[in-house]
PDB file of C-alpha atoms and ligand atoms in Angstrom:
ATOM      1  CA  MET A   7      44.929  -2.349 -13.259  1.00 84.00           C
ATOM      2  CA  ASP A   8      48.091  -1.453 -12.725  1.00 92.00           C
ATOM      3  CA  LYS A   9      47.391   0.819 -10.519  1.00 94.00           C
ATOM      4  CA  ASP A  10      47.223  -1.452  -7.309  1.00 95.00           C
ATOM      5  CA  ILE A  11      50.505  -3.175  -8.286  1.00 97.00           C
ATOM      6  CA  GLU A  12      52.791  -1.885  -5.279  1.00 96.00           C
ATOM      7  CA  GLN A  13      55.339  -4.001  -7.534  1.00 97.00           C
ATOM      8  CA  ILE A  14      55.990  -5.743 -10.762  1.00 98.00           C
ATOM      9  CA  LEU A  15      58.070  -9.131  -9.723  1.00 98.00           C
ATOM     10  CA  LEU A  16      58.241 -11.650 -12.766  1.00 98.00           C
ATOM     11  CA  THR A  17      57.985  -9.071 -16.375  1.00 98.00           C
ATOM     12  CA  GLU A  18      56.410 -10.604 -19.053  1.00 98.00           C
ATOM     13  CA  GLU A  19      60.232 -10.879 -20.747  1.00 98.00           C
ATOM     14  CA  GLN A  20      61.960 -13.008 -17.187  1.00 98.00           C
ATOM     15  CA  ILE A  21      57.829 -14.640 -17.274  1.00 98.00           C
ATOM     16  CA  GLN A  22      58.959 -16.262 -21.476  1.00 98.00           C
ATOM     17  CA  ASN A  23      62.216 -17.064 -20.901  1.00 98.00           C
ATOM     18  CA  ARG A  24      62.010 -19.345 -18.685  1.00 98.00           C
ATOM     19  CA  ILE A  25      58.751 -21.039 -19.758  1.00 98.00           C
ATOM     20  CA  ARG A  26      60.654 -22.147 -23.000  1.00 98.00           C
ATOM     21  CA  GLU A  27      64.042 -23.272 -20.115  1.00 98.00           C
ATOM     22  CA  LEU A  28      61.215 -25.259 -18.823  1.00 98.00           C
ATOM     23  CA  GLY A  29      59.901 -26.406 -22.125  1.00 98.00           C
ATOM     24  CA  GLU A  30      63.178 -27.723 -23.805  1.00 98.00           C
ATOM     25  CA  VAL A  31      63.810 -29.976 -20.723  1.00 98.00           C
ATOM     26  CA  LEU A  32      59.963 -30.980 -20.470  1.00 98.00           C
ATOM     27  CA  THR A  33      60.333 -31.911 -23.571  1.00 98.00           C
ATOM     28  CA  ALA A  34      63.049 -33.648 -23.612  1.00 98.00           C
ATOM     29  CA  GLU A  35      61.335 -35.911 -20.875  1.00 98.00           C
ATOM     30  CA  TYR A  36      58.498 -36.695 -22.089  1.00 98.00           C
ATOM     31  CA  ALA A  37      59.458 -37.883 -25.690  1.00 97.00           C
ATOM     32  CA  ASP A  38      57.448 -40.591 -26.008  1.00 95.00           C
ATOM     33  CA  LYS A  39      55.507 -40.442 -23.054  1.00 98.00           C
ATOM     34  CA  ASN A  40      52.800 -39.150 -23.900  1.00 98.00           C
ATOM     35  CA  PRO A  41      52.012 -37.750 -21.199  1.00 98.00           C
ATOM     36  CA  VAL A  42      48.295 -36.310 -19.806  1.00 98.00           C
ATOM     37  CA  ILE A  43      48.719 -32.838 -18.814  1.00 98.00           C
ATOM     38  CA  VAL A  44      47.170 -32.045 -16.422  1.00 98.00           C
ATOM     39  CA  GLY A  45      46.004 -28.227 -15.509  1.00 98.00           C
ATOM     40  CA  VAL A  46      44.453 -26.960 -11.370  1.00 97.00           C
ATOM     41  CA  LEU A  47      42.112 -24.820 -12.267  1.00 97.00           C
ATOM     42  CA  LYS A  48      41.454 -21.031 -12.654  1.00 95.00           C
ATOM     43  CA  GLY A  49      44.651 -20.161 -11.713  1.00 96.00           C
ATOM     44  CA  VAL A  50      46.900 -22.166 -13.444  1.00 98.00           C
ATOM     45  CA  VAL A  51      44.829 -21.787 -16.816  1.00 98.00           C
ATOM     46  CA  VAL A  52      47.552 -17.907 -18.302  1.00 98.00           C
ATOM     47  CA  PHE A  53      50.142 -20.578 -17.197  1.00 98.00           C
ATOM     48  CA  TYR A  54      49.089 -23.918 -19.361  1.00 98.00           C
ATOM     49  CA  ALA A  55      48.350 -22.146 -22.200  1.00 98.00           C
ATOM     50  CA  ASP A  56      52.247 -20.627 -22.378  1.00 98.00           C
ATOM     51  CA  MET A  57      53.375 -23.816 -20.952  1.00 98.00           C
ATOM     52  CA  VAL A  58      51.842 -27.075 -23.411  1.00 98.00           C
ATOM     53  CA  ARG A  59      52.828 -24.763 -26.655  1.00 98.00           C
ATOM     54  CA  ARG A  60      56.516 -25.108 -24.816  1.00 98.00           C
ATOM     55  CA  ILE A  61      56.764 -28.445 -24.187  1.00 98.00           C
ATOM     56  CA  LYS A  62      56.404 -29.923 -28.388  1.00 98.00           C
ATOM     57  CA  VAL A  63      55.728 -34.184 -27.335  1.00 98.00           C
ATOM     58  CA  PRO A  64      52.579 -35.481 -27.923  1.00 98.00           C
ATOM     59  CA  CYS A  65      50.136 -34.825 -24.908  1.00 98.00           C
ATOM     60  CA  GLN A  66      46.284 -34.570 -23.824  1.00 98.00           C
ATOM     61  CA  MET A  67      45.454 -32.099 -21.981  1.00 98.00           C
ATOM     62  CA  ASP A  68      43.227 -31.798 -18.622  1.00 98.00           C
ATOM     63  CA  PHE A  69      42.322 -29.934 -15.664  1.00 98.00           C
ATOM     64  CA  MET A  70      40.821 -30.656 -12.535  1.00 98.00           C
ATOM     65  CA  TRP A  71      38.640 -27.829  -9.827  1.00 97.00           C
ATOM     66  CA  LEU A  72      38.898 -28.004  -7.095  1.00 93.00           C
ATOM     67  CA  SER A  73      37.542 -26.603  -4.096  1.00 86.00           C
ATOM     68  CA  SER A  74      39.091 -25.543  -0.660  1.00 77.00           C
ATOM     69  CA  TYR A  75      36.417 -24.969   2.361  1.00 70.00           C
ATOM     70  CA  SER A  76      38.864 -22.275   4.235  1.00 60.00           C
ATOM     71  CA  GLY A  77      37.768 -21.213   7.081  1.00 54.00           C
ATOM     72  CA  ALA A  78      38.741 -19.049   9.929  1.00 52.00           C
ATOM     73  CA  ASN A  79      40.487 -22.268  11.366  1.00 53.00           C
ATOM     74  CA  SER A  80      40.778 -23.553   7.917  1.00 53.00           C
ATOM     75  CA  THR A  81      41.874 -27.412   7.565  1.00 60.00           C
ATOM     76  CA  GLY A  82      43.212 -27.235   4.192  1.00 60.00           C
ATOM     77  CA  LYS A  83      40.188 -29.631   3.074  1.00 81.00           C
ATOM     78  CA  MET A  84      39.468 -30.284  -0.426  1.00 88.00           C
ATOM     79  CA  LEU A  85      36.314 -30.662  -3.105  1.00 90.00           C
ATOM     80  CA  VAL A  86      36.899 -31.727  -6.512  1.00 95.00           C
ATOM     81  CA  ARG A  87      34.352 -29.611  -7.731  1.00 95.00           C
ATOM     82  CA  GLN A  88      35.298 -30.904 -11.377  1.00 97.00           C
ATOM     83  CA  ASP A  89      37.516 -33.794 -11.971  1.00 98.00           C
ATOM     84  CA  VAL A  90      40.007 -35.243 -15.111  1.00 98.00           C
ATOM     85  CA  THR A  91      37.421 -36.638 -18.045  1.00 98.00           C
ATOM     86  CA  ALA A  92      40.666 -38.596 -18.727  1.00 97.00           C
ATOM     87  CA  ASP A  93      41.706 -42.242 -17.276  1.00 98.00           C
ATOM     88  CA  ILE A  94      45.169 -41.836 -16.638  1.00 98.00           C
ATOM     89  CA  ALA A  95      45.732 -45.795 -15.403  1.00 98.00           C
ATOM     90  CA  GLY A  96      49.394 -46.421 -16.241  1.00 98.00           C
ATOM     91  CA  ARG A  97      49.851 -43.454 -17.853  1.00 98.00           C
ATOM     92  CA  HIS A  98      52.922 -40.053 -17.197  1.00 98.00           C
ATOM     93  CA  VAL A  99      50.238 -37.590 -15.742  1.00 98.00           C
ATOM     94  CA  LEU A 100      52.432 -34.051 -15.790  1.00 98.00           C
ATOM     95  CA  ILE A 101      50.182 -31.886 -13.015  1.00 98.00           C
ATOM     96  CA  LEU A 102      50.776 -27.499 -13.983  1.00 98.00           C
ATOM     97  CA  GLU A 103      50.151 -25.657 -11.151  1.00 98.00           C
ATOM     98  CA  ASP A 104      49.813 -21.643 -10.517  1.00 98.00           C
ATOM     99  CA  ILE A 105      51.429 -21.468  -7.045  1.00 98.00           C
ATOM    100  CA  PHE A 106      53.044 -24.089  -4.590  1.00 97.00           C
ATOM    101  CA  ASP A 107      51.804 -22.080  -1.407  1.00 96.00           C
ATOM    102  CA  THR A 108      50.116 -23.632   1.538  1.00 95.00           C
ATOM    103  CA  GLY A 109      50.670 -26.755  -0.524  1.00 96.00           C
ATOM    104  CA  ASN A 110      46.685 -27.937   0.489  1.00 93.00           C
ATOM    105  CA  SER A 111      46.179 -28.286  -2.832  1.00 94.00           C
ATOM    106  CA  LEU A 112      49.253 -30.403  -4.641  1.00 96.00           C
ATOM    107  CA  GLU A 113      49.605 -32.561  -2.208  1.00 96.00           C
ATOM    108  CA  PHE A 114      45.959 -32.979  -2.375  1.00 95.00           C
ATOM    109  CA  THR A 115      46.207 -33.433  -6.584  1.00 97.00           C
ATOM    110  CA  VAL A 116      48.896 -36.031  -6.023  1.00 98.00           C
ATOM    111  CA  ASN A 117      46.545 -38.526  -3.930  1.00 97.00           C
ATOM    112  CA  HIS A 118      44.234 -37.930  -5.927  1.00 97.00           C
ATOM    113  CA  LEU A 119      45.399 -38.257  -9.315  1.00 98.00           C
ATOM    114  CA  LYS A 120      47.489 -41.582  -7.678  1.00 98.00           C
ATOM    115  CA  GLU A 121      44.174 -42.992  -7.102  1.00 98.00           C
ATOM    116  CA  LYS A 122      44.157 -43.442 -10.392  1.00 98.00           C
ATOM    117  CA  ASN A 123      46.935 -45.518 -10.903  1.00 98.00           C
ATOM    118  CA  PRO A 124      48.393 -42.807 -13.237  1.00 98.00           C
ATOM    119  CA  ALA A 125      52.401 -45.036 -14.701  1.00 98.00           C
ATOM    120  CA  SER A 126      54.327 -41.577 -13.012  1.00 98.00           C
ATOM    121  CA  ILE A 127      53.783 -38.134 -11.738  1.00 98.00           C
ATOM    122  CA  LYS A 128      55.125 -34.589 -11.851  1.00 98.00           C
ATOM    123  CA  ILE A 129      54.742 -31.460 -10.534  1.00 98.00           C
ATOM    124  CA  CYS A 130      55.353 -28.658 -12.364  1.00 98.00           C
ATOM    125  CA  THR A 131      54.454 -25.592 -10.747  1.00 98.00           C
ATOM    126  CA  LEU A 132      55.430 -21.335 -12.120  1.00 98.00           C
ATOM    127  CA  LEU A 133      55.979 -19.528  -9.022  1.00 98.00           C
ATOM    128  CA  ASP A 134      56.853 -21.800  -5.450  1.00 98.00           C
ATOM    129  CA  LYS A 135      56.409 -19.346  -1.997  1.00 97.00           C
ATOM    130  CA  PRO A 136      58.724 -22.036   0.308  1.00 97.00           C
ATOM    131  CA  GLU A 137      57.958 -20.282   3.591  1.00 96.00           C
ATOM    132  CA  ARG A 138      54.082 -20.848   3.909  1.00 95.00           C
ATOM    133  CA  ARG A 139      54.428 -24.665   3.044  1.00 96.00           C
ATOM    134  CA  ARG A 140      52.161 -26.035   6.217  1.00 94.00           C
ATOM    135  CA  PRO A 141      54.244 -28.104   8.179  1.00 94.00           C
ATOM    136  CA  GLY A 142      54.161 -31.749   7.747  1.00 92.00           C
ATOM    137  CA  VAL A 143      53.084 -31.557   3.917  1.00 95.00           C
ATOM    138  CA  THR A 144      57.199 -33.568   2.928  1.00 95.00           C
ATOM    139  CA  LEU A 145      55.795 -33.370  -1.216  1.00 97.00           C
ATOM    140  CA  GLN A 146      58.662 -31.143  -3.367  1.00 97.00           C
ATOM    141  CA  ALA A 147      57.439 -29.835  -7.475  1.00 98.00           C
ATOM    142  CA  ASP A 148      59.621 -31.226  -9.957  1.00 98.00           C
ATOM    143  CA  TYR A 149      60.205 -28.419 -11.724  1.00 98.00           C
ATOM    144  CA  VAL A 150      59.703 -25.144 -10.887  1.00 98.00           C
ATOM    145  CA  GLY A 151      59.548 -21.361 -12.639  1.00 98.00           C
ATOM    146  CA  PHE A 152      60.836 -18.634  -9.396  1.00 98.00           C
ATOM    147  CA  THR A 153      60.880 -19.072  -6.222  1.00 98.00           C
ATOM    148  CA  ILE A 154      59.329 -16.130  -3.924  1.00 98.00           C
ATOM    149  CA  PRO A 155      59.464 -14.642  -0.797  1.00 96.00           C
ATOM    150  CA  ASN A 156      56.361 -14.490   1.057  1.00 95.00           C
ATOM    151  CA  ALA A 157      53.730 -11.914  -0.305  1.00 93.00           C
ATOM    152  CA  PHE A 158      50.994 -12.070  -1.751  1.00 93.00           C
ATOM    153  CA  VAL A 159      51.085 -11.494  -5.777  1.00 96.00           C
ATOM    154  CA  VAL A 160      48.829 -11.948  -7.961  1.00 97.00           C
ATOM    155  CA  GLY A 161      48.461 -11.891 -12.908  1.00 98.00           C
ATOM    156  CA  TYR A 162      49.098 -13.913 -14.631  1.00 98.00           C
ATOM    157  CA  GLY A 163      45.724 -15.665 -13.698  1.00 98.00           C
ATOM    158  CA  LEU A 164      46.675 -15.221  -9.702  1.00 97.00           C
ATOM    159  CA  ASP A 165      44.054 -13.868  -8.914  1.00 96.00           C
ATOM    160  CA  TYR A 166      42.890 -11.593  -5.482  1.00 95.00           C
ATOM    161  CA  ASN A 167      38.827 -11.853  -5.113  1.00 93.00           C
ATOM    162  CA  GLU A 168      38.212 -13.364  -8.729  1.00 94.00           C
ATOM    163  CA  LYS A 169      40.513  -9.952 -10.179  1.00 96.00           C
ATOM    164  CA  TYR A 170      44.152  -9.508 -12.227  1.00 97.00           C
ATOM    165  CA  ARG A 171      44.555 -12.399 -13.811  1.00 97.00           C
ATOM    166  CA  ASN A 172      44.520 -11.387 -17.037  1.00 98.00           C
ATOM    167  CA  LEU A 173      47.348  -8.816 -16.220  1.00 98.00           C
ATOM    168  CA  PRO A 174      50.818 -10.646 -18.412  1.00 98.00           C
ATOM    169  CA  TYR A 175      53.259 -10.073 -14.688  1.00 98.00           C
ATOM    170  CA  VAL A 176      53.051 -11.296 -11.369  1.00 98.00           C
ATOM    171  CA  GLY A 177      52.546  -8.634  -9.625  1.00 98.00           C
ATOM    172  CA  ILE A 178      52.804  -7.513  -5.267  1.00 96.00           C
ATOM    173  CA  LEU A 179      49.213  -5.348  -4.461  1.00 93.00           C
ATOM    174  CA  LYS A 180      49.314  -2.617  -2.395  1.00 93.00           C
ATOM    175  CA  PRO A 181      48.662  -3.469   0.850  1.00 86.00           C
ATOM    176  CA  GLU A 182      45.927  -0.922   1.473  1.00 89.00           C
ATOM    177  CA  VAL A 183      43.600  -2.963  -1.759  1.00 90.00           C
ATOM    178  CA  TYR A 184      42.973  -5.650   0.486  1.00 77.00           C
ATOM    179  CA  THR A 185      41.598  -3.100   3.518  1.00 73.00           C
ATOM    180  CA  LYS A 186      39.384  -1.689   0.775  1.00 62.00           C
TER     181      LYS A 186
HETATM  182  P1  IMP B  19      47.968 -24.282  -1.413  1.00 55.58           P
HETATM  183  O1  IMP B  19      47.967 -23.299  -0.109  1.00 55.58           O
HETATM  184  O2  IMP B  19      49.440 -24.057  -2.068  1.00 55.58           O
HETATM  185  O3  IMP B  19      46.608 -25.080  -1.673  1.00 55.58           O
HETATM  186  O4  IMP B  19      47.227 -23.178  -2.833  1.00 55.58           O
HETATM  187  C1  IMP B  19      46.414 -22.928  -3.326  1.00 55.58           C
HETATM  188  C2  IMP B  19      46.372 -21.556  -3.366  1.00 55.58           C
HETATM  189  O5  IMP B  19      45.048 -20.908  -3.596  1.00 55.58           O
HETATM  190  C3  IMP B  19      46.878 -21.723  -4.966  1.00 55.58           C
HETATM  191  O6  IMP B  19      46.677 -22.397  -6.024  1.00 55.58           O
HETATM  192  C4  IMP B  19      46.194 -20.320  -5.537  1.00 55.58           C
HETATM  193  O7  IMP B  19      45.616 -20.583  -6.960  1.00 55.58           O
HETATM  194  C5  IMP B  19      46.524 -20.086  -4.485  1.00 55.58           C
HETATM  195  N1  IMP B  19      47.512 -18.845  -3.921  1.00 55.58           N
HETATM  196  C6  IMP B  19      47.922 -19.440  -2.714  1.00 55.58           C
HETATM  197  N2  IMP B  19      49.091 -18.022  -2.476  1.00 55.58           N
HETATM  198  C7  IMP B  19      48.974 -17.247  -3.974  1.00 55.58           C
HETATM  199  C8  IMP B  19      48.916 -15.583  -3.961  1.00 55.58           C
HETATM  200  O8  IMP B  19      49.988 -15.651  -3.369  1.00 55.58           O
HETATM  201  N3  IMP B  19      48.300 -14.846  -5.018  1.00 55.58           N
HETATM  202  C9  IMP B  19      46.877 -15.186  -5.553  1.00 55.58           C
HETATM  203  N4  IMP B  19      46.616 -16.897  -4.927  1.00 55.58           N
HETATM  204  C10 IMP B  19      47.233 -17.311  -4.708  1.00 55.58           C
HETATM  205 MG1   MG B  20      45.892 -22.632  -8.269  1.00 55.58          MG
END
């Protein structure tokens, strides 16, 4: 797998250091709030597992799994493949995401969860790629691990054709891997 990586963008150590910092902020923010921490599958699993262990408050863990119809002219239409199981009405919700890219999936997720009347919703994304944002998306992440340039990245949960999720770092794929 490593041979397919052009450049390591974020090392394990950089990621873990940033998660520790975010953990202190989120621990303060969610003290006494008993948040429901919602992960958006599948890309978030690695970040989720590390992040929740740094948020040192009582909390509930939950997950959503989305399907996107990405045709040639993708309108970013989404479907809930697996909804949260917790009753989040009146609860403080923290969404964890792997990457904030076009914004389609986060926008959909926030709108979907808002309909369940939570007390609050905040977003924490490991990666933010602002250059890729779909025009018209006004949503912003409340907490960002790293702002990254417009390159396709894999590892630390992120995949290309379901591969590379288990790399411990975030790297940029070699262009020839796309064209194989
Ligand atoms: P969105 O475009 O913001 O809706 O992001 C949708 C999903 O696309 C993300 O949650 C990721 O799973 C995936 N994605 C976006 N950019 C990348 C990337 O650079 N590498 C791997 N997956 C990505
Ligand atoms: Mg994702």
